[in-house]
PDB file of C-alpha atoms in Angstrom:
ATOM      1  CA  MET A   1      22.330 -18.005   0.428  1.00 59.00           C
ATOM      2  CA  ASN A   2      19.234 -18.523   2.447  1.00 61.00           C
ATOM      3  CA  LEU A   3      15.752 -16.122   2.354  1.00 59.00           C
ATOM      4  CA  LEU A   4      16.873 -14.812   5.106  1.00 65.00           C
ATOM      5  CA  GLN A   5      20.622 -14.057   4.108  1.00 62.00           C
ATOM      6  CA  ALA A   6      18.864 -12.624   0.605  1.00 59.00           C
ATOM      7  CA  LEU A   7      16.492  -9.935   2.881  1.00 59.00           C
ATOM      8  CA  ASP A   8      19.580  -8.707   4.551  1.00 62.00           C
ATOM      9  CA  LEU A   9      20.742  -7.252   1.396  1.00 58.00           C
ATOM     10  CA  ILE A  10      17.428  -5.787   0.859  1.00 57.00           C
ATOM     11  CA  LYS A  11      17.183  -2.090   1.425  1.00 59.00           C
ATOM     12  CA  ASP A  12      14.436  -0.341   2.990  1.00 64.00           C
ATOM     13  CA  PRO A  13      12.100   1.471   3.352  1.00 71.00           C
ATOM     14  CA  ASN A  14       9.213  -1.561   3.686  1.00 83.00           C
ATOM     15  CA  TYR A  15       6.421   0.148   2.184  1.00 91.00           C
ATOM     16  CA  THR A  16       5.859   2.180  -1.076  1.00 94.00           C
ATOM     17  CA  THR A  17       7.173   5.349  -1.959  1.00 93.00           C
ATOM     18  CA  ILE A  18       4.761   7.894  -3.295  1.00 93.00           C
ATOM     19  CA  GLU A  19       5.577   7.000  -7.135  1.00 94.00           C
ATOM     20  CA  GLN A  20       5.764   3.400  -6.623  1.00 94.00           C
ATOM     21  CA  SER A  21       2.268   3.886  -5.314  1.00 96.00           C
ATOM     22  CA  LYS A  22       1.297   5.550  -8.289  1.00 95.00           C
ATOM     23  CA  HIS A  23       2.509   2.720 -10.343  1.00 96.00           C
ATOM     24  CA  LEU A  24       0.646  -0.057  -8.654  1.00 96.00           C
ATOM     25  CA  ILE A  25      -2.287   2.293  -9.346  1.00 95.00           C
ATOM     26  CA  ASP A  26      -1.793   2.471 -12.953  1.00 95.00           C
ATOM     27  CA  LEU A  27      -1.201  -0.629 -12.940  1.00 94.00           C
ATOM     28  CA  GLY A  28      -4.555  -1.919 -11.817  1.00 94.00           C
ATOM     29  CA  LEU A  29      -4.249  -2.840  -8.106  1.00 95.00           C
ATOM     30  CA  PRO A  30      -7.245  -1.747  -6.029  1.00 94.00           C
ATOM     31  CA  LYS A  31      -6.516   1.250  -3.840  1.00 93.00           C
ATOM     32  CA  GLU A  32      -8.444  -0.381  -1.133  1.00 91.00           C
ATOM     33  CA  SER A  33      -6.286  -3.319  -0.822  1.00 93.00           C
ATOM     34  CA  ALA A  34      -3.451  -0.388   0.436  1.00 94.00           C
ATOM     35  CA  ASP A  35      -2.346  -1.414   4.435  1.00 92.00           C
ATOM     36  CA  MET A  36      -0.879   2.190   4.434  1.00 92.00           C
ATOM     37  CA  TYR A  37      -1.260   5.839   3.229  1.00 92.00           C
ATOM     38  CA  TYR A  38       0.256   9.488   2.377  1.00 92.00           C
ATOM     39  CA  LYS A  39      -1.888  12.241   3.959  1.00 87.00           C
ATOM     40  CA  LEU A  40      -1.825  15.250   2.639  1.00 81.00           C
ATOM     41  CA  GLN A  41      -1.249  18.154   4.862  1.00 75.00           C
ATOM     42  CA  TYR A  42      -0.866  22.098   4.881  1.00 67.00           C
ATOM     43  CA  LYS A  43       0.231  24.462   6.870  1.00 59.00           C
ATOM     44  CA  ASP A  44      -1.878  27.291   8.010  1.00 54.00           C
ATOM     45  CA  VAL A  45      -0.457  30.537   8.082  1.00 48.00           C
ATOM     46  CA  CYS A  46      -2.728  32.172  10.296  1.00 47.00           C
ATOM     47  CA  ALA A  47      -2.336  29.270  13.382  1.00 46.00           C
ATOM     48  CA  GLY A  48       0.601  27.641  12.542  1.00 46.00           C
ATOM     49  CA  ALA A  49      -1.397  24.550  12.538  1.00 48.00           C
ATOM     50  CA  TYR A  50      -0.712  21.604  10.528  1.00 49.00           C
ATOM     51  CA  THR A  51      -4.221  19.433   9.628  1.00 52.00           C
ATOM     52  CA  GLY A  52      -5.469  16.905   7.166  1.00 54.00           C
ATOM     53  CA  LEU A  53      -7.220  17.766   3.808  1.00 51.00           C
ATOM     54  CA  ASP A  54     -10.298  16.531   2.268  1.00 53.00           C
ATOM     55  CA  GLU A  55      -9.290  18.797  -0.633  1.00 53.00           C
ATOM     56  CA  CYS A  56      -6.010  20.331  -1.907  1.00 49.00           C
ATOM     57  CA  PRO A  57      -5.584  24.166  -1.487  1.00 51.00           C
ATOM     58  CA  LYS A  58      -3.484  25.995  -3.643  1.00 51.00           C
ATOM     59  CA  GLU A  59      -0.346  26.818  -1.266  1.00 60.00           C
ATOM     60  CA  GLY A  60       1.433  25.096   1.521  1.00 64.00           C
ATOM     61  CA  THR A  61       0.880  21.575   1.023  1.00 69.00           C
ATOM     62  CA  TYR A  62       2.579  18.906   1.287  1.00 70.00           C
ATOM     63  CA  TYR A  63       2.584  14.780   1.659  1.00 76.00           C
ATOM     64  CA  LEU A  64       3.701  13.773   4.995  1.00 71.00           C
ATOM     65  CA  ASP A  65       7.520  11.684   4.298  1.00 77.00           C
ATOM     66  CA  GLU A  66       6.271   8.564   6.528  1.00 85.00           C
ATOM     67  CA  PRO A  67       3.032   7.167   5.616  1.00 88.00           C
ATOM     68  CA  LEU A  68       0.614   6.302   8.095  1.00 84.00           C
ATOM     69  CA  LEU A  69      -1.206   2.497   8.824  1.00 84.00           C
ATOM     70  CA  ARG A  70      -5.096   2.336   8.121  1.00 84.00           C
ATOM     71  CA  HIS A  71      -6.669   1.487  11.338  1.00 75.00           C
ATOM     72  CA  THR A  72      -9.413  -1.166  11.346  1.00 73.00           C
ATOM     73  CA  ASN A  73     -12.147  -0.823  13.423  1.00 72.00           C
ATOM     74  CA  PRO A  74     -12.110  -3.261  16.214  1.00 66.00           C
ATOM     75  CA  SER A  75     -15.317  -5.629  16.864  1.00 67.00           C
ATOM     76  CA  GLY A  76     -18.699  -3.995  18.036  1.00 70.00           C
ATOM     77  CA  THR A  77     -18.042  -0.577  16.616  1.00 77.00           C
ATOM     78  CA  TYR A  78     -20.946   0.739  14.574  1.00 77.00           C
ATOM     79  CA  THR A  79     -22.481   3.881  13.495  1.00 78.00           C
ATOM     80  CA  ILE A  80     -25.891   4.931  12.473  1.00 83.00           C
ATOM     81  CA  GLU A  81     -27.019   6.051   9.240  1.00 82.00           C
ATOM     82  CA  ASN A  82     -30.593   6.803   8.118  1.00 86.00           C
ATOM     83  CA  GLY A  83     -31.455   5.364  11.499  1.00 84.00           C
ATOM     84  CA  GLU A  84     -29.799   2.077  10.901  1.00 85.00           C
ATOM     85  CA  ARG A  85     -26.861   0.269  12.723  1.00 82.00           C
ATOM     86  CA  ILE A  86     -24.077  -0.511  10.428  1.00 80.00           C
ATOM     87  CA  ASP A  87     -21.271  -2.743  11.797  1.00 78.00           C
ATOM     88  CA  LEU A  88     -18.360  -1.566  11.438  1.00 77.00           C
ATOM     89  CA  SER A  89     -16.269  -4.221  12.670  1.00 73.00           C
ATOM     90  CA  GLY A  90     -12.736  -5.079  10.395  1.00 69.00           C
ATOM     91  CA  VAL A  91     -13.832  -2.304   8.040  1.00 73.00           C
ATOM     92  CA  LYS A  92     -10.384  -0.036   7.215  1.00 75.00           C
ATOM     93  CA  ASP A  93     -10.751   3.555   7.402  1.00 77.00           C
ATOM     94  CA  LYS A  94     -11.840   5.235   4.015  1.00 83.00           C
ATOM     95  CA  LEU A  95      -8.715   6.617   2.012  1.00 87.00           C
ATOM     96  CA  LYS A  96      -9.714  10.561   1.098  1.00 87.00           C
ATOM     97  CA  LYS A  97      -9.437  11.700  -2.489  1.00 87.00           C
ATOM     98  CA  THR A  98      -6.236  13.529  -1.845  1.00 87.00           C
ATOM     99  CA  ASP A  99      -4.530  10.276   0.115  1.00 90.00           C
ATOM    100  CA  ILE A 100      -2.078   8.366  -1.573  1.00 93.00           C
ATOM    101  CA  PRO A 101      -2.254   4.948  -0.811  1.00 95.00           C
ATOM    102  CA  CYS A 102       0.748   3.008   0.175  1.00 95.00           C
ATOM    103  CA  TRP A 103       1.636  -0.818   0.058  1.00 95.00           C
ATOM    104  CA  THR A 104       4.018  -2.435   3.000  1.00 92.00           C
ATOM    105  CA  VAL A 105       6.177  -5.515   1.440  1.00 87.00           C
ATOM    106  CA  GLY A 106       3.835  -7.915   3.737  1.00 86.00           C
ATOM    107  CA  GLN A 107       1.058  -6.773   1.878  1.00 91.00           C
ATOM    108  CA  LEU A 108       2.347  -6.681  -1.417  1.00 91.00           C
ATOM    109  CA  ILE A 109       3.615 -10.459  -0.617  1.00 86.00           C
ATOM    110  CA  LYS A 110       0.383 -11.010  -0.168  1.00 88.00           C
ATOM    111  CA  ILE A 111      -1.505  -9.328  -3.525  1.00 91.00           C
ATOM    112  CA  TYR A 112       1.462 -11.719  -4.775  1.00 87.00           C
ATOM    113  CA  LEU A 113       1.110 -14.835  -3.938  1.00 84.00           C
ATOM    114  CA  ILE A 114      -3.347 -14.081  -4.045  1.00 86.00           C
ATOM    115  CA  CYS A 115      -2.919 -12.517  -7.697  1.00 84.00           C
ATOM    116  CA  ASN A 116       0.163 -14.940  -9.090  1.00 78.00           C
ATOM    117  CA  PRO A 117      -1.580 -16.928 -11.987  1.00 69.00           C
ATOM    118  CA  TYR A 118       1.483 -19.829 -11.880  1.00 68.00           C
ATOM    119  CA  GLU A 119       1.362 -22.868  -9.493  1.00 61.00           C
ATOM    120  CA  SER A 120       4.508 -21.829  -7.564  1.00 63.00           C
ATOM    121  CA  ASP A 121       5.756 -19.360  -6.100  1.00 63.00           C
ATOM    122  CA  ASP A 122       9.225 -20.822  -6.603  1.00 65.00           C
ATOM    123  CA  ASP A 123      10.596 -18.239  -8.709  1.00 61.00           C
ATOM    124  CA  LEU A 124      10.299 -15.215  -6.447  1.00 63.00           C
ATOM    125  CA  ILE A 125      12.354 -17.177  -3.923  1.00 64.00           C
ATOM    126  CA  PHE A 126      14.688 -18.013  -6.156  1.00 60.00           C
ATOM    127  CA  ILE A 127      15.465 -14.602  -7.351  1.00 60.00           C
ATOM    128  CA  LEU A 128      15.392 -13.273  -4.049  1.00 61.00           C
ATOM    129  CA  THR A 129      17.810 -16.262  -3.089  1.00 61.00           C
ATOM    130  CA  SER A 130      20.064 -15.136  -5.984  1.00 61.00           C
ATOM    131  CA  GLY A 131      21.787 -12.813  -4.531  1.00 58.00           C
ATOM    132  CA  VAL A 132      21.263  -9.923  -6.950  1.00 58.00           C
ATOM    133  CA  GLU A 133      20.807  -6.474  -4.736  1.00 59.00           C
ATOM    134  CA  VAL A 134      17.478  -5.055  -5.468  1.00 60.00           C
ATOM    135  CA  PRO A 135      16.903  -1.142  -4.488  1.00 64.00           C
ATOM    136  CA  ASP A 136      14.554  -1.984  -2.378  1.00 75.00           C
ATOM    137  CA  LEU A 137      11.484  -5.264  -1.793  1.00 79.00           C
ATOM    138  CA  CYS A 138       8.814  -3.227  -3.055  1.00 85.00           C
ATOM    139  CA  HIS A 139      10.400  -2.242  -6.411  1.00 83.00           C
ATOM    140  CA  PHE A 140      11.600  -6.141  -6.773  1.00 81.00           C
ATOM    141  CA  ILE A 141       7.444  -7.167  -6.365  1.00 85.00           C
ATOM    142  CA  ILE A 142       6.184  -4.444  -8.754  1.00 89.00           C
ATOM    143  CA  THR A 143       8.572  -5.617 -10.964  1.00 85.00           C
ATOM    144  CA  HIS A 144       7.684  -8.875 -10.671  1.00 82.00           C
ATOM    145  CA  LEU A 145       4.306  -8.193 -10.245  1.00 87.00           C
ATOM    146  CA  GLU A 146       4.487  -6.273 -14.191  1.00 87.00           C
ATOM    147  CA  TYR A 147       6.393  -9.227 -15.591  1.00 83.00           C
ATOM    148  CA  ILE A 148       3.276 -11.445 -14.398  1.00 82.00           C
ATOM    149  CA  LYS A 149       0.567  -9.345 -15.193  1.00 85.00           C
ATOM    150  CA  PRO A 150      -1.759 -10.398 -12.599  1.00 84.00           C
ATOM    151  CA  ASN A 151      -5.533 -10.098 -12.571  1.00 84.00           C
ATOM    152  CA  PHE A 152      -6.010  -8.111  -9.264  1.00 89.00           C
ATOM    153  CA  ASP A 153      -9.440  -9.349  -9.245  1.00 86.00           C
ATOM    154  CA  LYS A 154      -8.339 -11.625  -6.832  1.00 83.00           C
ATOM    155  CA  VAL A 155      -7.190  -9.278  -4.576  1.00 85.00           C
ATOM    156  CA  ASN A 156     -10.497  -8.418  -2.660  1.00 76.00           C
ATOM    157  CA  GLU A 157      -9.835 -11.614  -0.501  1.00 70.00           C
ATOM    158  CA  ILE A 158      -7.452  -9.444   1.519  1.00 70.00           C
ATOM    159  CA  ILE A 159      -9.629  -6.145   1.403  1.00 66.00           C
TER     160      ILE A 159
END
């Protein structure tokens, strides 16, 4: 079985669930390395509008089913803070207190490759191509990260 055939066996989604995201945070993965996030919403009973929040109200809150991509500011963007011009090019959106970070499969693979303490990634390729069915690729990579117990200090390379 080749890698493309193996990837066909893997089920969606192609991003972490809320539970998987919380588990990655517990493992020590920096939240800022996430390339997506789950946004907290609430229904304004008076206006019937749905609004994003910084703080969590007591009633009517829920997380969006689908995570949102974190945007990277394009080159040339800036802000003025205390009279100083601050370059924002290449800076990702900040996560709010109530946001739950979410990682795509691609981001998890980058993190795995950066943090793998072994010389080779042959073990990851072997397991992927062995024909063993996994619930989803995120689950597989998270399980493998637990096994290799990586030092996530190197993740700053992709933040």
